[in-house]
C-alpha cells in the first residue's frame, strides 16, 4: 500500500498522506511517494489545484520518530534530509494551487506541509503546532514557509511558543483561509479545488508562478537552501536523540 495516494480528477487532484496507522507521520517511504506524486502532477498541465490531506481524519503528526530510531537503520534514512528538502522545493516551485484540508492536527514536520498550502480549510476543532523549540530542534521549513507567506511576527507567534494554535487563531493570523465544521473539511477543500479547476489553466499557472516569484525574488532552490542551512536533520544523531527523549 502506497504511503501517498494520488487521485487525479478533471482539472484538480488529491494528494493523500496514507499512513493512518501512524497518524500519517513522515518517514522515507512517504517522502519518496510524495516526491514522485508531485513530479507527476507538475507534468500534468490540466491540473490547476491539488488538495493535500491526511487519510483517516487527521492531517499529519510530524516525523515518525519510531521509524527514524529503528535498529538497524532503514535504507532510506541516510538520504532522507535531501529527499525531504526536494519535496519542499517541489512545493515551493509548483504552479499548482495547493489547498490544505487541515483535520485534527498538523504537528512539527506536518505543520510545515500545512503551511506550504496556498489556501487552507481548517476544521473547527483542528490545531497546528510547531513544537520543535520544546524538544531542542530547529524548525527550518516551518520558519521558511511562515517567513515567505506570513512574515516574522506571525512566525514568532507560531514557532517561539511551541503552542497548539486552534482554528480561530489560525484564521485570525491569516494562516487559515476559512474554518469549516470538522465533518465538512475535506468536502469544502475539494469544492475550493474544483472552483480553481474551473479557471483557465494558463491563468492559474501564470498567476501562481508570478505571485511566488514576486515574493521570493530569488530562485526557489536558493530560498530553501538559505532557510534549511541549520537543518538539524543534517546533524549526526539528532533524530535518534529525539526518539530516545520521546521514549
PDB file of C-alpha atoms in Angstrom, residues 76-207:
ATOM      1  CA  UNK A  76      16.036   5.413   3.365  1.00  0.00           C
ATOM      2  CA  UNK A  77      17.361   7.138   6.484  1.00  0.00           C
ATOM      3  CA  UNK A  78      20.693   8.421   5.124  1.00  0.00           C
ATOM      4  CA  UNK A  79      19.066  10.041   2.111  1.00  0.00           C
ATOM      5  CA  UNK A  80      16.019  11.432   3.901  1.00  0.00           C
ATOM      6  CA  UNK A  81      17.262  15.016   4.545  1.00  0.00           C
ATOM      7  CA  UNK A  82      17.995  15.695   0.871  1.00  0.00           C
ATOM      8  CA  UNK A  83      14.803  13.921  -0.255  1.00  0.00           C
ATOM      9  CA  UNK A  84      12.580  15.874   2.133  1.00  0.00           C
ATOM     10  CA  UNK A  85      14.257  19.121   1.122  1.00  0.00           C
ATOM     11  CA  UNK A  86      13.467  18.199  -2.500  1.00  0.00           C
ATOM     12  CA  UNK A  87       9.798  17.665  -1.612  1.00  0.00           C
ATOM     13  CA  UNK A  88       9.565  21.140  -0.080  1.00  0.00           C
ATOM     14  CA  UNK A  89      11.382  22.590  -3.067  1.00  0.00           C
ATOM     15  CA  UNK A  90       8.800  20.958  -5.342  1.00  0.00           C
ATOM     16  CA  UNK A  91       6.025  22.556  -3.302  1.00  0.00           C
ATOM     17  CA  UNK A  92       7.788  25.911  -3.418  1.00  0.00           C
ATOM     18  CA  UNK A  93       8.247  25.833  -7.199  1.00  0.00           C
ATOM     19  CA  UNK A  94       4.865  24.319  -8.077  1.00  0.00           C
ATOM     20  CA  UNK A  95       2.491  26.121 -10.441  1.00  0.00           C
ATOM     21  CA  UNK A  96      -0.499  24.377  -8.865  1.00  0.00           C
ATOM     22  CA  UNK A  97      -2.752  25.923  -6.226  1.00  0.00           C
ATOM     23  CA  UNK A  98      -2.266  23.817  -3.085  1.00  0.00           C
ATOM     24  CA  UNK A  99      -5.403  23.560  -0.926  1.00  0.00           C
ATOM     25  CA  UNK A 100      -4.727  22.073   2.519  1.00  0.00           C
ATOM     26  CA  UNK A 101      -7.532  20.267   4.343  1.00  0.00           C
ATOM     27  CA  UNK A 102      -6.468  20.543   7.991  1.00  0.00           C
ATOM     28  CA  UNK A 103      -8.261  17.931  10.056  1.00  0.00           C
ATOM     29  CA  UNK A 104      -7.475  17.353  13.752  1.00  0.00           C
ATOM     30  CA  UNK A 105      -3.806  18.397  13.772  1.00  0.00           C
ATOM     31  CA  UNK A 106      -0.674  19.315  11.843  1.00  0.00           C
ATOM     32  CA  UNK A 107       2.366  18.994  14.109  1.00  0.00           C
ATOM     33  CA  UNK A 108       6.031  19.933  13.548  1.00  0.00           C
ATOM     34  CA  UNK A 109       7.014  18.467  10.151  1.00  0.00           C
ATOM     35  CA  UNK A 110       3.321  18.046   9.414  1.00  0.00           C
ATOM     36  CA  UNK A 111       2.783  21.714  10.213  1.00  0.00           C
ATOM     37  CA  UNK A 112       5.395  22.620   7.598  1.00  0.00           C
ATOM     38  CA  UNK A 113       3.390  20.739   4.978  1.00  0.00           C
ATOM     39  CA  UNK A 114       0.207  22.507   6.030  1.00  0.00           C
ATOM     40  CA  UNK A 115       1.914  25.904   5.939  1.00  0.00           C
ATOM     41  CA  UNK A 116       3.064  25.192   2.374  1.00  0.00           C
ATOM     42  CA  UNK A 117      -0.527  25.471   1.190  1.00  0.00           C
ATOM     43  CA  UNK A 118      -1.758  28.469  -0.760  1.00  0.00           C
ATOM     44  CA  UNK A 119      -5.195  28.042   0.799  1.00  0.00           C
ATOM     45  CA  UNK A 120      -6.163  26.217   3.999  1.00  0.00           C
ATOM     46  CA  UNK A 121      -9.554  24.896   5.060  1.00  0.00           C
ATOM     47  CA  UNK A 122      -9.286  24.256   8.796  1.00  0.00           C
ATOM     48  CA  UNK A 123     -11.630  22.178  10.904  1.00  0.00           C
ATOM     49  CA  UNK A 124     -13.277  23.898  13.862  1.00  0.00           C
ATOM     50  CA  UNK A 125     -11.564  21.510  16.270  1.00  0.00           C
ATOM     51  CA  UNK A 126      -8.225  21.298  14.462  1.00  0.00           C
ATOM     52  CA  UNK A 127      -4.904  22.806  15.528  1.00  0.00           C
ATOM     53  CA  UNK A 128      -1.431  23.450  14.178  1.00  0.00           C
ATOM     54  CA  UNK A 129       1.659  23.154  16.371  1.00  0.00           C
ATOM     55  CA  UNK A 130       5.302  23.952  15.674  1.00  0.00           C
ATOM     56  CA  UNK A 131       6.737  22.388  18.811  1.00  0.00           C
ATOM     57  CA  UNK A 132      10.376  21.835  17.869  1.00  0.00           C
ATOM     58  CA  UNK A 133      11.507  24.539  20.288  1.00  0.00           C
ATOM     59  CA  UNK A 134      10.437  22.314  23.182  1.00  0.00           C
ATOM     60  CA  UNK A 135      12.451  19.283  22.052  1.00  0.00           C
ATOM     61  CA  UNK A 136      15.696  21.052  21.227  1.00  0.00           C
ATOM     62  CA  UNK A 137      15.299  21.159  17.445  1.00  0.00           C
ATOM     63  CA  UNK A 138      15.161  23.904  14.861  1.00  0.00           C
ATOM     64  CA  UNK A 139      12.133  24.295  12.590  1.00  0.00           C
ATOM     65  CA  UNK A 140      13.691  25.454   9.306  1.00  0.00           C
ATOM     66  CA  UNK A 141      10.875  24.540   6.959  1.00  0.00           C
ATOM     67  CA  UNK A 142       8.155  25.879   9.207  1.00  0.00           C
ATOM     68  CA  UNK A 143      10.147  29.106   9.503  1.00  0.00           C
ATOM     69  CA  UNK A 144      10.698  29.187   5.741  1.00  0.00           C
ATOM     70  CA  UNK A 145       7.019  28.900   4.863  1.00  0.00           C
ATOM     71  CA  UNK A 146       5.927  31.320   7.566  1.00  0.00           C
ATOM     72  CA  UNK A 147       8.521  33.906   6.557  1.00  0.00           C
ATOM     73  CA  UNK A 148       7.535  33.532   2.907  1.00  0.00           C
ATOM     74  CA  UNK A 149       3.782  33.769   3.348  1.00  0.00           C
ATOM     75  CA  UNK A 150       3.099  35.490   6.691  1.00  0.00           C
ATOM     76  CA  UNK A 151       6.108  37.483   7.950  1.00  0.00           C
ATOM     77  CA  UNK A 152       8.331  37.325  11.020  1.00  0.00           C
ATOM     78  CA  UNK A 153       5.735  38.470  13.558  1.00  0.00           C
ATOM     79  CA  UNK A 154       3.438  35.565  12.711  1.00  0.00           C
ATOM     80  CA  UNK A 155       6.420  33.200  12.524  1.00  0.00           C
ATOM     81  CA  UNK A 156       7.443  34.263  16.039  1.00  0.00           C
ATOM     82  CA  UNK A 157       3.941  33.630  17.389  1.00  0.00           C
ATOM     83  CA  UNK A 158       3.861  30.169  15.855  1.00  0.00           C
ATOM     84  CA  UNK A 159       7.463  28.985  16.330  1.00  0.00           C
ATOM     85  CA  UNK A 160       8.741  30.570  19.549  1.00  0.00           C
ATOM     86  CA  UNK A 161       5.972  29.488  21.923  1.00  0.00           C
ATOM     87  CA  UNK A 162       5.516  25.924  20.697  1.00  0.00           C
ATOM     88  CA  UNK A 163       1.803  26.032  21.500  1.00  0.00           C
ATOM     89  CA  UNK A 164      -1.162  24.444  19.831  1.00  0.00           C
ATOM     90  CA  UNK A 165      -2.839  27.089  17.685  1.00  0.00           C
ATOM     91  CA  UNK A 166      -6.512  26.441  17.152  1.00  0.00           C
ATOM     92  CA  UNK A 167      -8.743  27.217  14.212  1.00  0.00           C
ATOM     93  CA  UNK A 168      -9.908  30.661  15.378  1.00  0.00           C
ATOM     94  CA  UNK A 169      -6.320  31.887  15.866  1.00  0.00           C
ATOM     95  CA  UNK A 170      -5.168  30.345  12.600  1.00  0.00           C
ATOM     96  CA  UNK A 171      -7.887  32.311  10.847  1.00  0.00           C
ATOM     97  CA  UNK A 172      -7.037  35.500  12.749  1.00  0.00           C
ATOM     98  CA  UNK A 173      -3.351  35.177  11.854  1.00  0.00           C
ATOM     99  CA  UNK A 174      -4.197  34.669   8.188  1.00  0.00           C
ATOM    100  CA  UNK A 175      -2.802  31.135   8.124  1.00  0.00           C
ATOM    101  CA  UNK A 176      -6.214  29.531   7.587  1.00  0.00           C
ATOM    102  CA  UNK A 177      -8.286  30.786   4.678  1.00  0.00           C
ATOM    103  CA  UNK A 178     -11.523  29.603   6.240  1.00  0.00           C
ATOM    104  CA  UNK A 179     -12.854  27.412   9.041  1.00  0.00           C
ATOM    105  CA  UNK A 180     -15.349  24.638   8.381  1.00  0.00           C
ATOM    106  CA  UNK A 181     -17.198  22.127  10.572  1.00  0.00           C
ATOM    107  CA  UNK A 182     -14.918  19.181  11.283  1.00  0.00           C
ATOM    108  CA  UNK A 183     -17.041  16.751   9.288  1.00  0.00           C
ATOM    109  CA  UNK A 184     -17.029  19.045   6.227  1.00  0.00           C
ATOM    110  CA  UNK A 185     -13.329  19.960   5.919  1.00  0.00           C
ATOM    111  CA  UNK A 186     -12.422  17.605   3.085  1.00  0.00           C
ATOM    112  CA  UNK A 187     -15.593  18.320   1.118  1.00  0.00           C
ATOM    113  CA  UNK A 188     -15.032  22.063   1.426  1.00  0.00           C
ATOM    114  CA  UNK A 189     -11.365  21.775   0.352  1.00  0.00           C
ATOM    115  CA  UNK A 190     -12.467  19.717  -2.644  1.00  0.00           C
ATOM    116  CA  UNK A 191     -15.028  22.378  -3.531  1.00  0.00           C
ATOM    117  CA  UNK A 192     -12.333  25.066  -3.404  1.00  0.00           C
ATOM    118  CA  UNK A 193     -10.101  22.964  -5.674  1.00  0.00           C
ATOM    119  CA  UNK A 194     -12.946  22.442  -8.139  1.00  0.00           C
ATOM    120  CA  UNK A 195     -13.562  26.197  -8.201  1.00  0.00           C
ATOM    121  CA  UNK A 196      -9.913  26.829  -9.115  1.00  0.00           C
ATOM    122  CA  UNK A 197     -10.079  23.998 -11.670  1.00  0.00           C
ATOM    123  CA  UNK A 198     -12.852  25.887 -13.489  1.00  0.00           C
ATOM    124  CA  UNK A 199     -10.463  28.716 -14.367  1.00  0.00           C
ATOM    125  CA  UNK A 200      -8.242  28.598 -17.482  1.00  0.00           C
ATOM    126  CA  UNK A 201      -5.119  26.554 -16.751  1.00  0.00           C
ATOM    127  CA  UNK A 202      -2.725  29.113 -18.225  1.00  0.00           C
ATOM    128  CA  UNK A 203      -4.034  31.904 -15.992  1.00  0.00           C
ATOM    129  CA  UNK A 204      -3.891  29.761 -12.828  1.00  0.00           C
ATOM    130  CA  UNK A 205      -0.320  28.699 -13.575  1.00  0.00           C
ATOM    131  CA  UNK A 206       0.773  32.206 -14.560  1.00  0.00           C
ATOM    132  CA  UNK A 207      -0.731  33.896 -11.501  1.00  0.00           C
TER     133      UNK A 207
END
